[in-house]
Amino acid sequence: MAFTERLFLALRLGPEAVRRLIDSVEPELYDMAKVDGRFTLREAVAHLADCEPIFLARIVQTVQQPGSTVPGFDESVRAGEQGYKTWDVAQSLDQFAANRQLTLDYLATLQTTDFDKVAPHVTRGPMSALEYAWGIVGHDLYHLEHLTLYLTSD
Amino acid sequence: MTNTHYLVEGLRLSPSAISRVIAHVDPSMYDTAIDEGRFTLREAVAHLADWEPILLGRIKQAAEEPGSIVHGIDESQRAIDQKYSETDLTESLAKFTSERAKTVEYVKGLSNEQWSNAAIHNERGPHTASDFAWTMVGHDTYHFEQFARYLS
């Protein structure tokens, strides 16, 4: 399997893994904060759905405007502004999957050389389009680990 | 260079994520293959534990011996040779966790130059240390999704 095929597979499976996990969570736990200072399950899934277009935009910017500065954002502030606490979990899951498909559709149009283009992230420094894309997979796994805490009610 | 935040976090968190999911799987399902041609849950965990030192070795080779050749391995044949189907699941999880900790410790010490150094995989071509490491995060996601299927 080629390197980018592995990337695409992991990106495709992220939303499916989140959905399968949440299918096993009792809904009364959706608004419980399992870790101080971190999102609840409801907020985390809203965050995944809401951030996906931002992550895609970073890749698009890197490919179309290499060398330009990619802005950051404050996740906590955005969560409040977007009202993550009120988002419907099922709708967030659907939106996350749909937005991820848009990411995959865009990546499928890129040439190998596009993945090597670099744009500096304002706080993290230079990153290639490939690194921005793999970063989404790492972000998925970061939140999947958090969501596994919800498999138990304690 | 590579941005390592979610790379290292992904690598670090996978064993706990996978262990928590498997703790909620009915043990009677451990030897069931949900998808034809894929590992059972027991085999997949043995595979993760068995491959972790191999994958770390590839990162090391790329970082420390750029231009050297990394040889591919037949996963299916290795599963037979190493008798994955007869392994103890708890022991495999413990081995995966301890081996992954070694991987995380190693990659945390890599310089930007080392992350960018590349070895040549004999089947898939040039891979930087960063490429090999990100592939592990993708590999974890692939198997995490598989394990989550056993929850239903």
mmCIF file of C-alpha atoms in Angstrom:
data_model
loop_
_atom_site.group_PDB
_atom_site.id
_atom_site.type_symbol
_atom_site.label_atom_id
_atom_site.label_comp_id
_atom_site.label_asym_id
_atom_site.label_seq_id
_atom_site.Cartn_x
_atom_site.Cartn_y
_atom_site.Cartn_z
ATOM 1 C CA MET A 1 0.000 0.000 0.000
ATOM 2 C CA ALA A 2 1.423 3.384 -0.977
ATOM 3 C CA PHE A 3 2.135 5.966 1.698
ATOM 4 C CA THR A 4 -0.715 8.275 0.703
ATOM 5 C CA GLU A 5 -3.113 5.312 0.519
ATOM 6 C CA ARG A 6 -2.357 4.658 4.189
ATOM 7 C CA LEU A 7 -3.078 8.311 4.933
ATOM 8 C CA PHE A 8 -6.373 8.178 3.054
ATOM 9 C CA LEU A 9 -7.410 4.947 4.792
ATOM 10 C CA ALA A 10 -6.704 6.381 8.250
ATOM 11 C CA LEU A 11 -8.587 9.582 7.403
ATOM 12 C CA ARG A 12 -11.551 7.574 6.118
ATOM 13 C CA LEU A 13 -11.674 5.368 9.209
ATOM 14 C CA GLY A 14 -11.492 8.207 11.771
ATOM 15 C CA PRO A 15 -15.188 9.190 11.664
ATOM 16 C CA GLU A 16 -16.215 5.517 11.512
ATOM 17 C CA ALA A 17 -14.179 4.766 14.634
ATOM 18 C CA VAL A 18 -15.727 7.714 16.476
ATOM 19 C CA ARG A 19 -19.226 6.600 15.484
ATOM 20 C CA ARG A 20 -18.641 2.977 16.514
ATOM 21 C CA LEU A 21 -17.291 4.084 19.857
ATOM 22 C CA ILE A 22 -20.174 6.440 20.597
ATOM 23 C CA ASP A 23 -22.667 3.750 19.650
ATOM 24 C CA SER A 24 -21.475 1.982 22.816
ATOM 25 C CA VAL A 25 -21.786 5.013 25.106
ATOM 26 C CA GLU A 26 -24.840 5.655 27.284
ATOM 27 C CA PRO A 27 -26.408 8.974 26.154
ATOM 28 C CA GLU A 28 -26.669 10.226 29.731
ATOM 29 C CA LEU A 29 -22.866 10.454 29.703
ATOM 30 C CA TYR A 30 -22.682 12.816 26.729
ATOM 31 C CA ASP A 31 -22.485 15.936 28.891
ATOM 32 C CA MET A 32 -20.199 14.562 31.590
ATOM 33 C CA ALA A 33 -16.673 16.020 31.723
ATOM 34 C CA LYS A 34 -14.453 13.011 32.335
ATOM 35 C CA VAL A 35 -11.283 15.085 32.585
ATOM 36 C CA ASP A 36 -11.103 18.554 34.111
ATOM 37 C CA GLY A 37 -10.552 21.177 31.458
ATOM 38 C CA ARG A 38 -11.367 18.921 28.527
ATOM 39 C CA PHE A 39 -14.451 18.769 26.354
ATOM 40 C CA THR A 40 -17.434 16.622 27.214
ATOM 41 C CA LEU A 41 -18.268 13.925 24.675
ATOM 42 C CA ARG A 42 -20.892 16.191 23.092
ATOM 43 C CA GLU A 43 -18.411 19.042 22.801
ATOM 44 C CA ALA A 44 -15.632 16.795 21.490
ATOM 45 C CA VAL A 45 -17.730 15.454 18.640
ATOM 46 C CA ALA A 46 -18.932 18.970 17.811
ATOM 47 C CA HIS A 47 -15.282 20.058 17.819
ATOM 48 C CA LEU A 48 -14.309 17.292 15.388
ATOM 49 C CA ALA A 49 -17.146 18.258 13.040
ATOM 50 C CA ASP A 50 -16.481 21.978 13.346
ATOM 51 C CA CYS A 51 -12.698 21.805 12.945
ATOM 52 C CA GLU A 52 -12.593 19.568 9.894
ATOM 53 C CA PRO A 53 -13.193 22.425 7.397
ATOM 54 C CA ILE A 54 -10.502 24.452 9.180
ATOM 55 C CA PHE A 55 -8.036 21.600 8.802
ATOM 56 C CA LEU A 56 -8.959 21.233 5.145
ATOM 57 C CA ALA A 57 -8.507 24.983 4.641
ATOM 58 C CA ARG A 58 -4.970 24.707 6.024
ATOM 59 C CA ILE A 59 -4.127 22.054 3.448
ATOM 60 C CA VAL A 60 -5.730 24.081 0.644
ATOM 61 C CA GLN A 61 -3.810 27.198 1.699
ATOM 62 C CA THR A 62 -0.539 25.277 1.823
ATOM 63 C CA VAL A 63 -1.063 23.881 -1.659
ATOM 64 C CA GLN A 64 -2.337 27.097 -3.239
ATOM 65 C CA GLN A 65 -0.243 29.635 -1.320
ATOM 66 C CA PRO A 66 2.925 27.913 -0.138
ATOM 67 C CA GLY A 67 4.918 30.125 2.202
ATOM 68 C CA SER A 68 1.871 31.985 3.476
ATOM 69 C CA THR A 69 1.198 31.964 7.212
ATOM 70 C CA VAL A 70 -1.509 29.558 8.381
ATOM 71 C CA PRO A 71 -3.503 31.104 11.239
ATOM 72 C CA GLY A 72 -4.266 29.352 14.480
ATOM 73 C CA PHE A 73 -7.344 29.629 16.656
ATOM 74 C CA ASP A 74 -8.284 29.202 20.301
ATOM 75 C CA GLU A 75 -10.243 25.943 20.545
ATOM 76 C CA SER A 76 -11.873 26.865 23.837
ATOM 77 C CA VAL A 77 -13.033 30.266 22.609
ATOM 78 C CA ARG A 78 -14.385 28.726 19.430
ATOM 79 C CA ALA A 79 -16.239 26.056 21.421
ATOM 80 C CA GLY A 80 -18.058 28.820 23.296
ATOM 81 C CA GLU A 81 -18.728 30.898 20.205
ATOM 82 C CA GLN A 82 -20.101 27.943 18.282
ATOM 83 C CA GLY A 83 -22.137 26.666 21.229
ATOM 84 C CA TYR A 84 -20.718 23.129 21.180
ATOM 85 C CA LYS A 85 -22.669 22.357 24.372
ATOM 86 C CA THR A 86 -25.920 22.540 22.446
ATOM 87 C CA TRP A 87 -24.935 20.470 19.402
ATOM 88 C CA ASP A 88 -26.806 17.250 18.717
ATOM 89 C CA VAL A 89 -24.360 14.325 18.880
ATOM 90 C CA ALA A 90 -25.919 12.375 16.001
ATOM 91 C CA GLN A 91 -25.909 15.456 13.776
ATOM 92 C CA SER A 92 -22.307 16.211 14.732
ATOM 93 C CA LEU A 93 -21.295 12.670 13.772
ATOM 94 C CA ASP A 94 -22.996 13.043 10.395
ATOM 95 C CA GLN A 95 -21.383 16.436 9.832
ATOM 96 C CA PHE A 96 -17.972 15.122 10.840
ATOM 97 C CA ALA A 97 -18.260 12.259 8.345
ATOM 98 C CA ALA A 98 -19.496 14.559 5.574
ATOM 99 C CA ASN A 99 -16.769 17.115 6.206
ATOM 100 C CA ARG A 100 -14.115 14.381 6.303
ATOM 101 C CA GLN A 101 -15.295 13.161 2.926
ATOM 102 C CA LEU A 102 -14.721 16.678 1.553
ATOM 103 C CA THR A 103 -11.167 16.515 2.911
ATOM 104 C CA LEU A 104 -10.627 13.160 1.241
ATOM 105 C CA ASP A 105 -12.132 14.390 -2.022
ATOM 106 C CA TYR A 106 -9.743 17.346 -2.056
ATOM 107 C CA LEU A 107 -6.690 15.285 -1.181
ATOM 108 C CA ALA A 108 -7.526 12.901 -4.012
ATOM 109 C CA THR A 109 -7.067 15.761 -6.487
ATOM 110 C CA LEU A 110 -3.507 16.543 -5.372
ATOM 111 C CA GLN A 111 -0.309 15.620 -7.122
ATOM 112 C CA THR A 112 2.571 14.077 -5.208
ATOM 113 C CA THR A 113 4.459 17.384 -5.382
ATOM 114 C CA ASP A 114 1.541 19.225 -3.774
ATOM 115 C CA PHE A 115 1.969 17.216 -0.572
ATOM 116 C CA ASP A 116 5.524 18.537 -0.269
ATOM 117 C CA LYS A 117 4.511 22.214 -0.349
ATOM 118 C CA VAL A 118 5.084 24.026 2.924
ATOM 119 C CA ALA A 119 3.281 26.845 4.718
ATOM 120 C CA PRO A 120 4.254 27.965 8.219
ATOM 121 C CA HIS A 121 1.678 27.557 10.941
ATOM 122 C CA VAL A 122 1.645 30.710 13.062
ATOM 123 C CA THR A 123 2.568 28.869 16.263
ATOM 124 C CA ARG A 124 3.915 25.487 15.118
ATOM 125 C CA GLY A 125 6.256 26.590 12.362
ATOM 126 C CA PRO A 126 6.771 25.196 8.867
ATOM 127 C CA MET A 127 4.523 22.267 7.935
ATOM 128 C CA SER A 128 3.971 20.516 4.625
ATOM 129 C CA ALA A 129 0.534 19.729 3.218
ATOM 130 C CA LEU A 130 1.316 16.104 4.022
ATOM 131 C CA GLU A 131 2.004 16.977 7.655
ATOM 132 C CA TYR A 132 -1.198 18.999 7.917
ATOM 133 C CA ALA A 133 -3.068 15.981 6.549
ATOM 134 C CA TRP A 134 -1.398 13.455 8.853
ATOM 135 C CA GLY A 135 -2.000 15.889 11.711
ATOM 136 C CA ILE A 136 -5.723 15.301 11.228
ATOM 137 C CA VAL A 137 -5.167 11.571 11.807
ATOM 138 C CA GLY A 138 -3.225 12.334 14.983
ATOM 139 C CA HIS A 139 -5.976 14.706 16.115
ATOM 140 C CA ASP A 140 -8.554 11.944 15.547
ATOM 141 C CA LEU A 141 -6.569 9.528 17.672
ATOM 142 C CA TYR A 142 -6.115 12.132 20.417
ATOM 143 C CA HIS A 143 -9.885 12.494 20.677
ATOM 144 C CA LEU A 144 -10.609 8.792 20.224
ATOM 145 C CA GLU A 145 -8.498 8.056 23.286
ATOM 146 C CA HIS A 146 -10.467 10.644 25.241
ATOM 147 C CA LEU A 147 -13.781 9.212 24.028
ATOM 148 C CA THR A 148 -12.858 5.714 25.228
ATOM 149 C CA LEU A 149 -13.188 7.110 28.768
ATOM 150 C CA TYR A 150 -16.940 7.217 28.143
ATOM 151 C CA LEU A 151 -17.218 3.451 27.745
ATOM 152 C CA THR A 152 -17.562 3.285 31.527
ATOM 153 C CA SER A 153 -19.966 5.334 33.644
ATOM 154 C CA ASP A 154 -17.588 6.073 36.543
ATOM 155 C CA MET B 1 11.295 19.231 9.983
ATOM 156 C CA THR B 2 8.040 17.839 11.253
ATOM 157 C CA ASN B 3 5.410 19.087 13.647
ATOM 158 C CA THR B 4 5.353 16.412 16.264
ATOM 159 C CA HIS B 5 2.582 17.427 18.661
ATOM 160 C CA TYR B 6 -0.215 15.155 17.443
ATOM 161 C CA LEU B 7 2.323 12.636 16.155
ATOM 162 C CA VAL B 8 3.798 11.986 19.578
ATOM 163 C CA GLU B 9 0.425 12.305 21.302
ATOM 164 C CA GLY B 10 -1.135 9.836 18.879
ATOM 165 C CA LEU B 11 1.667 7.346 19.415
ATOM 166 C CA ARG B 12 1.551 7.789 23.182
ATOM 167 C CA LEU B 13 -2.206 7.468 23.569
ATOM 168 C CA SER B 14 -2.908 4.488 21.313
ATOM 169 C CA PRO B 15 -2.165 1.712 23.826
ATOM 170 C CA SER B 16 -4.547 3.140 26.424
ATOM 171 C CA ALA B 17 -7.241 3.767 23.815
ATOM 172 C CA ILE B 18 -6.965 0.238 22.458
ATOM 173 C CA SER B 19 -6.821 -1.312 25.930
ATOM 174 C CA ARG B 20 -9.994 0.507 27.019
ATOM 175 C CA VAL B 21 -11.911 -0.665 23.972
ATOM 176 C CA ILE B 22 -10.784 -4.262 24.353
ATOM 177 C CA ALA B 23 -11.767 -4.213 28.036
ATOM 178 C CA HIS B 24 -15.352 -3.825 26.837
ATOM 179 C CA VAL B 25 -15.290 -6.625 24.264
ATOM 180 C CA ASP B 26 -16.888 -9.957 25.110
ATOM 181 C CA PRO B 27 -13.968 -12.428 25.367
ATOM 182 C CA SER B 28 -15.969 -14.942 23.340
ATOM 183 C CA MET B 29 -15.322 -12.606 20.374
ATOM 184 C CA TYR B 30 -11.531 -12.585 20.631
ATOM 185 C CA ASP B 31 -11.085 -15.307 18.014
ATOM 186 C CA THR B 32 -13.803 -14.160 15.649
ATOM 187 C CA ALA B 33 -12.776 -12.567 12.354
ATOM 188 C CA ILE B 34 -15.359 -9.838 11.696
ATOM 189 C CA ASP B 35 -14.070 -9.236 8.196
ATOM 190 C CA GLU B 36 -12.968 -12.073 5.973
ATOM 191 C CA GLY B 37 -9.235 -12.037 5.435
ATOM 192 C CA ARG B 38 -8.472 -9.791 8.402
ATOM 193 C CA PHE B 39 -6.927 -10.718 11.712
ATOM 194 C CA THR B 40 -9.112 -11.735 14.613
ATOM 195 C CA LEU B 41 -8.943 -9.405 17.593
ATOM 196 C CA ARG B 42 -6.417 -11.706 19.317
ATOM 197 C CA GLU B 43 -4.259 -11.841 16.202
ATOM 198 C CA ALA B 44 -4.470 -8.083 15.632
ATOM 199 C CA VAL B 45 -3.268 -7.250 19.138
ATOM 200 C CA ALA B 46 -0.446 -9.794 18.784
ATOM 201 C CA HIS B 47 0.380 -8.138 15.468
ATOM 202 C CA LEU B 48 0.597 -4.680 17.081
ATOM 203 C CA ALA B 49 2.857 -6.001 19.834
ATOM 204 C CA ASP B 50 5.030 -7.973 17.426
ATOM 205 C CA TRP B 51 5.451 -5.159 14.915
ATOM 206 C CA GLU B 52 6.160 -2.316 17.308
ATOM 207 C CA PRO B 53 9.919 -3.025 17.569
ATOM 208 C CA ILE B 54 10.073 -3.540 13.803
ATOM 209 C CA LEU B 55 8.413 -0.194 13.142
ATOM 210 C CA LEU B 56 10.617 1.557 15.682
ATOM 211 C CA GLY B 57 13.593 -0.047 13.937
ATOM 212 C CA ARG B 58 12.493 1.555 10.676
ATOM 213 C CA ILE B 59 12.273 5.001 12.269
ATOM 214 C CA LYS B 60 15.729 4.515 13.760
ATOM 215 C CA GLN B 61 17.148 3.307 10.477
ATOM 216 C CA ALA B 62 15.785 6.317 8.607
ATOM 217 C CA ALA B 63 16.951 8.758 11.274
ATOM 218 C CA GLU B 64 20.406 7.262 11.832
ATOM 219 C CA GLU B 65 21.258 5.587 8.520
ATOM 220 C CA PRO B 66 19.723 7.749 5.798
ATOM 221 C CA GLY B 67 19.809 6.109 2.378
ATOM 222 C CA SER B 68 19.866 2.576 3.772
ATOM 223 C CA ILE B 69 17.397 -0.068 2.624
ATOM 224 C CA VAL B 70 14.411 -1.091 4.759
ATOM 225 C CA HIS B 71 13.134 -4.533 3.854
ATOM 226 C CA GLY B 72 9.419 -5.306 3.746
ATOM 227 C CA ILE B 73 7.984 -8.240 5.674
ATOM 228 C CA ASP B 74 5.035 -10.464 4.765
ATOM 229 C CA GLU B 75 2.521 -9.700 7.547
ATOM 230 C CA SER B 76 0.431 -12.791 6.954
ATOM 231 C CA GLN B 77 3.362 -15.194 6.928
ATOM 232 C CA ARG B 78 4.767 -13.582 10.061
ATOM 233 C CA ALA B 79 1.399 -14.025 11.788
ATOM 234 C CA ILE B 80 1.652 -17.751 11.079
ATOM 235 C CA ASP B 81 5.315 -17.998 12.024
ATOM 236 C CA GLN B 82 4.780 -16.147 15.296
ATOM 237 C CA LYS B 83 1.540 -18.050 16.062
ATOM 238 C CA TYR B 84 -0.546 -14.935 16.676
ATOM 239 C CA SER B 85 -3.678 -17.067 17.036
ATOM 240 C CA GLU B 86 -2.230 -18.780 20.120
ATOM 241 C CA THR B 87 -1.068 -15.657 21.956
ATOM 242 C CA ASP B 88 -2.395 -14.384 25.271
ATOM 243 C CA LEU B 89 -4.306 -11.163 24.702
ATOM 244 C CA THR B 90 -3.380 -9.578 28.024
ATOM 245 C CA GLU B 91 0.292 -10.305 27.456
ATOM 246 C CA SER B 92 0.107 -8.888 23.941
ATOM 247 C CA LEU B 93 -1.478 -5.666 25.211
ATOM 248 C CA ALA B 94 1.203 -5.340 27.880
ATOM 249 C CA LYS B 95 3.940 -5.902 25.309
ATOM 250 C CA PHE B 96 2.418 -3.399 22.886
ATOM 251 C CA THR B 97 2.213 -0.814 25.682
ATOM 252 C CA SER B 98 5.798 -1.294 26.844
ATOM 253 C CA GLU B 99 7.222 -1.389 23.310
ATOM 254 C CA ARG B 100 5.262 1.718 22.344
ATOM 255 C CA ALA B 101 6.692 3.562 25.326
ATOM 256 C CA LYS B 102 10.151 2.842 23.905
ATOM 257 C CA THR B 103 9.051 4.245 20.552
ATOM 258 C CA VAL B 104 7.704 7.414 22.128
ATOM 259 C CA GLU B 105 10.863 7.878 24.180
ATOM 260 C CA TYR B 106 13.008 7.482 21.076
ATOM 261 C CA VAL B 107 11.075 9.833 18.790
ATOM 262 C CA LYS B 108 10.966 12.545 21.434
ATOM 263 C CA GLY B 109 14.755 12.758 21.143
ATOM 264 C CA LEU B 110 14.909 13.176 17.373
ATOM 265 C CA SER B 111 16.245 16.403 15.906
ATOM 266 C CA ASN B 112 14.530 18.164 13.012
ATOM 267 C CA GLU B 113 17.274 16.867 10.720
ATOM 268 C CA GLN B 114 16.753 13.285 11.882
ATOM 269 C CA TRP B 115 12.990 13.521 11.337
ATOM 270 C CA SER B 116 13.705 14.498 7.744
ATOM 271 C CA ASN B 117 16.262 11.758 7.067
ATOM 272 C CA ALA B 118 14.962 9.033 4.753
ATOM 273 C CA ALA B 119 15.567 5.327 4.282
ATOM 274 C CA ILE B 120 14.467 3.421 1.205
ATOM 275 C CA HIS B 121 11.714 0.842 1.697
ATOM 276 C CA ASN B 122 12.405 -1.886 -0.858
ATOM 277 C CA GLU B 123 8.731 -2.013 -1.910
ATOM 278 C CA ARG B 124 7.425 1.488 -1.180
ATOM 279 C CA GLY B 125 10.395 3.759 -1.864
ATOM 280 C CA PRO B 126 11.878 6.596 0.187
ATOM 281 C CA HIS B 127 10.382 7.223 3.633
ATOM 282 C CA THR B 128 11.539 9.799 6.141
ATOM 283 C CA ALA B 129 11.585 9.011 9.846
ATOM 284 C CA SER B 130 8.526 11.253 10.027
ATOM 285 C CA ASP B 131 6.780 9.203 7.312
ATOM 286 C CA PHE B 132 7.424 5.961 9.177
ATOM 287 C CA ALA B 133 6.184 7.442 12.447
ATOM 288 C CA TRP B 134 3.016 8.909 10.949
ATOM 289 C CA THR B 135 2.338 5.567 9.291
ATOM 290 C CA MET B 136 2.283 4.034 12.785
ATOM 291 C CA VAL B 137 -0.388 6.526 13.861
ATOM 292 C CA GLY B 138 -2.400 5.587 10.781
ATOM 293 C CA HIS B 139 -1.855 1.899 11.498
ATOM 294 C CA ASP B 140 -3.128 2.427 15.047
ATOM 295 C CA THR B 141 -6.250 4.139 13.716
ATOM 296 C CA TYR B 142 -6.834 1.271 11.289
ATOM 297 C CA HIS B 143 -6.774 -1.276 14.091
ATOM 298 C CA PHE B 144 -8.615 0.939 16.590
ATOM 299 C CA GLU B 145 -11.549 1.101 14.174
ATOM 300 C CA GLN B 146 -11.369 -2.672 13.792
ATOM 301 C CA PHE B 147 -11.441 -3.169 17.576
ATOM 302 C CA ALA B 148 -14.348 -0.730 17.973
ATOM 303 C CA ARG B 149 -16.350 -3.026 15.691
ATOM 304 C CA TYR B 150 -16.163 -5.700 18.369
ATOM 305 C CA LEU B 151 -18.086 -3.460 20.767
ATOM 306 C CA SER B 152 -21.377 -3.968 18.961
#
